[in-house]
PDB file of C-alpha atoms in Angstrom:
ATOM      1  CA  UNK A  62       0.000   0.000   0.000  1.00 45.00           C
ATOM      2  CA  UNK A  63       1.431   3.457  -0.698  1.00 46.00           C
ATOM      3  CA  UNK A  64       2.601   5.877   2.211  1.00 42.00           C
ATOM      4  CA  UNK A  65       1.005   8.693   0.057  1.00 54.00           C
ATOM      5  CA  UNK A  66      -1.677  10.304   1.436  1.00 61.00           C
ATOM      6  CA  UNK A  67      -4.808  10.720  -1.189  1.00 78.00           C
ATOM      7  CA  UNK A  68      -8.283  12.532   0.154  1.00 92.00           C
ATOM      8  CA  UNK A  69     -10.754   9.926  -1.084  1.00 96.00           C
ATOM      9  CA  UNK A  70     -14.230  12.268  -2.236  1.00 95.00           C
ATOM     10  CA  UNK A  71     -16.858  10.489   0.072  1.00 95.00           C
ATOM     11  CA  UNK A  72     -19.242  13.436  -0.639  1.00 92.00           C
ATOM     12  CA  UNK A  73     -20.570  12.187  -3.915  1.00 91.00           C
ATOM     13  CA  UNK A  74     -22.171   9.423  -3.182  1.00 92.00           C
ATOM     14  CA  UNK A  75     -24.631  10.752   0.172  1.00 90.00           C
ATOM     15  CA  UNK A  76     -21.154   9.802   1.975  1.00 95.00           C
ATOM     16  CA  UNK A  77     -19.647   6.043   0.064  1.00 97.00           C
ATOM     17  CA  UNK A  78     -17.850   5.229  -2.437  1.00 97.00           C
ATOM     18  CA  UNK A  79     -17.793   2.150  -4.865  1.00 98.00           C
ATOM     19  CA  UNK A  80     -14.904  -0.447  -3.609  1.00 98.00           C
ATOM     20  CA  UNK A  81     -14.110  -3.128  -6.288  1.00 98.00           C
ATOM     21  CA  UNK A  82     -12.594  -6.212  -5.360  1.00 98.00           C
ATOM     22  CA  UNK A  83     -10.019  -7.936  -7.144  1.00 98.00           C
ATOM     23  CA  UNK A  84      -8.189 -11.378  -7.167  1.00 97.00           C
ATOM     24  CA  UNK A  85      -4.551  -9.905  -7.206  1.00 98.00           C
ATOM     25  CA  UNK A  86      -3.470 -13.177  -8.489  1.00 97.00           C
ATOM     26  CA  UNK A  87      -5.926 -13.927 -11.434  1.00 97.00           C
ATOM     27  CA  UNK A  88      -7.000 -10.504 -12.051  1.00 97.00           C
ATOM     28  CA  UNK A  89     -10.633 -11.511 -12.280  1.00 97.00           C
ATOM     29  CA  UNK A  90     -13.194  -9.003 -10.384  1.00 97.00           C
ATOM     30  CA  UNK A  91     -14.555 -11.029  -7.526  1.00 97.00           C
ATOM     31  CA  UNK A  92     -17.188  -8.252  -6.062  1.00 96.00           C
ATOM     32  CA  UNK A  93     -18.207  -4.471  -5.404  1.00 97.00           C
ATOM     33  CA  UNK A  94     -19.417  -3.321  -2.585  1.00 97.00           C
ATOM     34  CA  UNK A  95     -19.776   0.085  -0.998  1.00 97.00           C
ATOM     35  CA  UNK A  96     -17.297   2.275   1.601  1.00 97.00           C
ATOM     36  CA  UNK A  97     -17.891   5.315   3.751  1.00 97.00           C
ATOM     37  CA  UNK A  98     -14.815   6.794   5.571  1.00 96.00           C
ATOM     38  CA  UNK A  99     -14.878   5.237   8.460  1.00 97.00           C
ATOM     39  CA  UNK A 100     -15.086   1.586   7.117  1.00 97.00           C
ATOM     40  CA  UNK A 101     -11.967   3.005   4.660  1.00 97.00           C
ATOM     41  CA  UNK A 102      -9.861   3.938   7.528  1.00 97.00           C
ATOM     42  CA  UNK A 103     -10.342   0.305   9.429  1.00 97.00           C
ATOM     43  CA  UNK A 104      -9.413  -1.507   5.979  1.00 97.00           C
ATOM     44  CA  UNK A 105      -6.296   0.187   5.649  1.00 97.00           C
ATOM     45  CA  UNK A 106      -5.744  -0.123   9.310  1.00 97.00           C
ATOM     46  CA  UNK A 107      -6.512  -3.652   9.561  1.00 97.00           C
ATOM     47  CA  UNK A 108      -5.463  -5.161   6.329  1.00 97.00           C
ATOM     48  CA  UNK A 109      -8.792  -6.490   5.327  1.00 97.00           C
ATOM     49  CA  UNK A 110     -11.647  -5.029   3.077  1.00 97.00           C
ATOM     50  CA  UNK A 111     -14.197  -3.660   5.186  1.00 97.00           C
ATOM     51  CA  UNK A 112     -17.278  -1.967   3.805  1.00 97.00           C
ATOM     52  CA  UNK A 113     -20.557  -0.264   5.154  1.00 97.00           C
ATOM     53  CA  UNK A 114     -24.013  -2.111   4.478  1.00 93.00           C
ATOM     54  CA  UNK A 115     -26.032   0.056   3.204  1.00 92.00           C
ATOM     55  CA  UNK A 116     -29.374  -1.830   4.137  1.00 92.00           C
ATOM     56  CA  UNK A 117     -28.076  -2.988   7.657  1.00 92.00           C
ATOM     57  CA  UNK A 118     -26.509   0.857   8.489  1.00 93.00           C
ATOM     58  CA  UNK A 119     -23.428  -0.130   9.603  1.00 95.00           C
ATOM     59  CA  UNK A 120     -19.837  -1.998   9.188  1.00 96.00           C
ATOM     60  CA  UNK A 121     -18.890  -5.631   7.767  1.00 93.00           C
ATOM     61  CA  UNK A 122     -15.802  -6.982   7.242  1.00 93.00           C
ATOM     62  CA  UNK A 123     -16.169  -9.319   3.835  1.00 87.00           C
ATOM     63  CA  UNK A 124     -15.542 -12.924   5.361  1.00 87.00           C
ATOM     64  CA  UNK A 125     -16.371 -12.361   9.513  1.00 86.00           C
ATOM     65  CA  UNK A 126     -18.693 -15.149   9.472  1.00 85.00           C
ATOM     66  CA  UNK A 127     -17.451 -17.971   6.115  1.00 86.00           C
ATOM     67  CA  UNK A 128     -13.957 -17.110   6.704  1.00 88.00           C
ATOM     68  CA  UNK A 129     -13.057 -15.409   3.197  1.00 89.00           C
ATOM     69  CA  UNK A 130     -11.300 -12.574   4.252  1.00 95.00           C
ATOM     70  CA  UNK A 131      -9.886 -10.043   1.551  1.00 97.00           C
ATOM     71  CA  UNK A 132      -6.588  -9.742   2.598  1.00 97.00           C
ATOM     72  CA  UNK A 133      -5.591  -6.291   1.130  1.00 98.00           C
ATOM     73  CA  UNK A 134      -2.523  -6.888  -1.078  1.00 98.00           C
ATOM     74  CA  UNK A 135      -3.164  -2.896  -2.885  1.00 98.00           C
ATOM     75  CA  UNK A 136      -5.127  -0.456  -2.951  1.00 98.00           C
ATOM     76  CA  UNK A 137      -5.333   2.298  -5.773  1.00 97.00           C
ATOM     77  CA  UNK A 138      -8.143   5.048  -6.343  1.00 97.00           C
ATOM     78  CA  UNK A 139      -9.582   6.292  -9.465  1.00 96.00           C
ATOM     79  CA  UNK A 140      -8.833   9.577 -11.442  1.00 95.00           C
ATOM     80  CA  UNK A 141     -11.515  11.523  -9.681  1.00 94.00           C
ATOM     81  CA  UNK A 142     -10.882   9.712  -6.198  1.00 95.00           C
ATOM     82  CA  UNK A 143     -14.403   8.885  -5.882  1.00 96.00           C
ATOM     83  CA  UNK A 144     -13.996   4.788  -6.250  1.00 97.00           C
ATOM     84  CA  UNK A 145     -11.477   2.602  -4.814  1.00 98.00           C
ATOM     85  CA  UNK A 146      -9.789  -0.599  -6.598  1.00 98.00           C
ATOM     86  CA  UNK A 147      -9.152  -3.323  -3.838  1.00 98.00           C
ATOM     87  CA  UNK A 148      -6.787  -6.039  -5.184  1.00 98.00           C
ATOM     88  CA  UNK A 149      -6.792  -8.688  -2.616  1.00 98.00           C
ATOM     89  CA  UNK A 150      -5.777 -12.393  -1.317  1.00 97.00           C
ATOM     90  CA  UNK A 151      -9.145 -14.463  -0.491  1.00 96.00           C
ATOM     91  CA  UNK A 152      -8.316 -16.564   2.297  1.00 95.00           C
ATOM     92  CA  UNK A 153     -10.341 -19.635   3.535  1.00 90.00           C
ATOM     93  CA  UNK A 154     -12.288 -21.250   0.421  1.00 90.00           C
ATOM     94  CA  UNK A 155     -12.045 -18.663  -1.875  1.00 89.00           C
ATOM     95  CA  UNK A 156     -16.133 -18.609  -2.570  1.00 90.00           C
ATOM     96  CA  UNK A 157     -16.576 -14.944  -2.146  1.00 92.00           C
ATOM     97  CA  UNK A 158     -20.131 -14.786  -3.091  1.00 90.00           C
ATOM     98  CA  UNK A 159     -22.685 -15.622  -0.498  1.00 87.00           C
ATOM     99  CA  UNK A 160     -24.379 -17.536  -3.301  1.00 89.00           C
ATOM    100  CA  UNK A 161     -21.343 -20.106  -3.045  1.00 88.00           C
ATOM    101  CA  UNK A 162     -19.189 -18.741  -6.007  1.00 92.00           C
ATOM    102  CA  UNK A 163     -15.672 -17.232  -6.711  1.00 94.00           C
ATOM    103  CA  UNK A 164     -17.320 -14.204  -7.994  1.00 95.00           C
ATOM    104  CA  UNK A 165     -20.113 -12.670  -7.606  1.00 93.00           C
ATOM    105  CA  UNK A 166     -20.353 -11.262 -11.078  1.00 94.00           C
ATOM    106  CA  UNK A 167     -21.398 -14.941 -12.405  1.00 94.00           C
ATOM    107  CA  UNK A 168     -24.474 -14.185 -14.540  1.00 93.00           C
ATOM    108  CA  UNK A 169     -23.864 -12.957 -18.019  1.00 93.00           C
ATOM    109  CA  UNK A 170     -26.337 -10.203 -19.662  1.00 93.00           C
ATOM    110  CA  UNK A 171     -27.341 -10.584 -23.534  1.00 91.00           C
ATOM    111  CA  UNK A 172     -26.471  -7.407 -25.582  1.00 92.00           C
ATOM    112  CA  UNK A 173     -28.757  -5.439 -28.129  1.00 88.00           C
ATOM    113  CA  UNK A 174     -26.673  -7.467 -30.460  1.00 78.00           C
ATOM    114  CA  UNK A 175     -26.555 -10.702 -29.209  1.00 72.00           C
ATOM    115  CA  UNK A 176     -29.980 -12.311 -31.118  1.00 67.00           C
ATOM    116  CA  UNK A 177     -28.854 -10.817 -34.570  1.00 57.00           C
ATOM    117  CA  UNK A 178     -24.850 -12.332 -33.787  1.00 53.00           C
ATOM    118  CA  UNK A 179     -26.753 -15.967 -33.209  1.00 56.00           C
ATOM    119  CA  UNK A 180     -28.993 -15.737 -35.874  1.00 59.00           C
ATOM    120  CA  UNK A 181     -26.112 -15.273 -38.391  1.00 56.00           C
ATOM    121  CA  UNK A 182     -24.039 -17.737 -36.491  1.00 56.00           C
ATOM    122  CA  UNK A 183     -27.008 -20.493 -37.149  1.00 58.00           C
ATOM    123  CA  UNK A 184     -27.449 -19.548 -40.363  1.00 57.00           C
ATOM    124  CA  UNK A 185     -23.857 -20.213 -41.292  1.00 56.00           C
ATOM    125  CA  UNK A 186     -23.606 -23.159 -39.366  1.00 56.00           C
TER     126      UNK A 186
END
């Protein structure tokens, strides 16, 4: 994690900010959740993403209860400093998702395009 100092803009957002989570080994994006600045300050303190429920109104720590902590490996911000990239170790299991997966983003979306791309594609075949 860098020693510089960077002012994170929690005002945006009615006080959060988006946190991203990924895999620092594969790369692959394992979950988003949300931050305010206090649940900021006690990930970089403790070394593990924390974020703020916004439904329950108040602090969790990703892995308290299965054991898949994200063990903060680095931390960077975007251009504006309104969202926060986490790239982490999963330790325990490695299902991040409470639905039992890896990742949470597990369920693909069809594109305007995507009927007119299989059409052709049957049509050829």
């Amino acid at each position: 994690m860098s020693n510089e100092t960077t002012t994170i803009d929690f005002e945006k957002m009615d006080g959060l900010v988006p946190g991203i989570v990924q895999d620092a080994g594969t790369g692959e994006v394992l979950m988003l959740g949300f931050l305010n600045s206090e649940s900021y300050a006690k990930s970089l303190q403790s070394g593990f993403v924390t974020f703020f429920s916004r439904t329950r109104r108040k602090l969790w720590m990703k892995g308290e209860t299965s054991g898949n902590r994200l063990r903060i490996i680095s931390v960077s911000t975007d251009c504006d400093n309104d969202s926060l990239l986490f790239r982490v170790q999963v330790e325990g299991d490695g299902l991040v998702c409470h639905e039992g997966t890896v990742s949470c983003f597990t369920r693909p979306l069809a594109l305007a395009g995507d009927s007119e791309l299989n059409e052709k594609e049957e049509t050829r075949g």
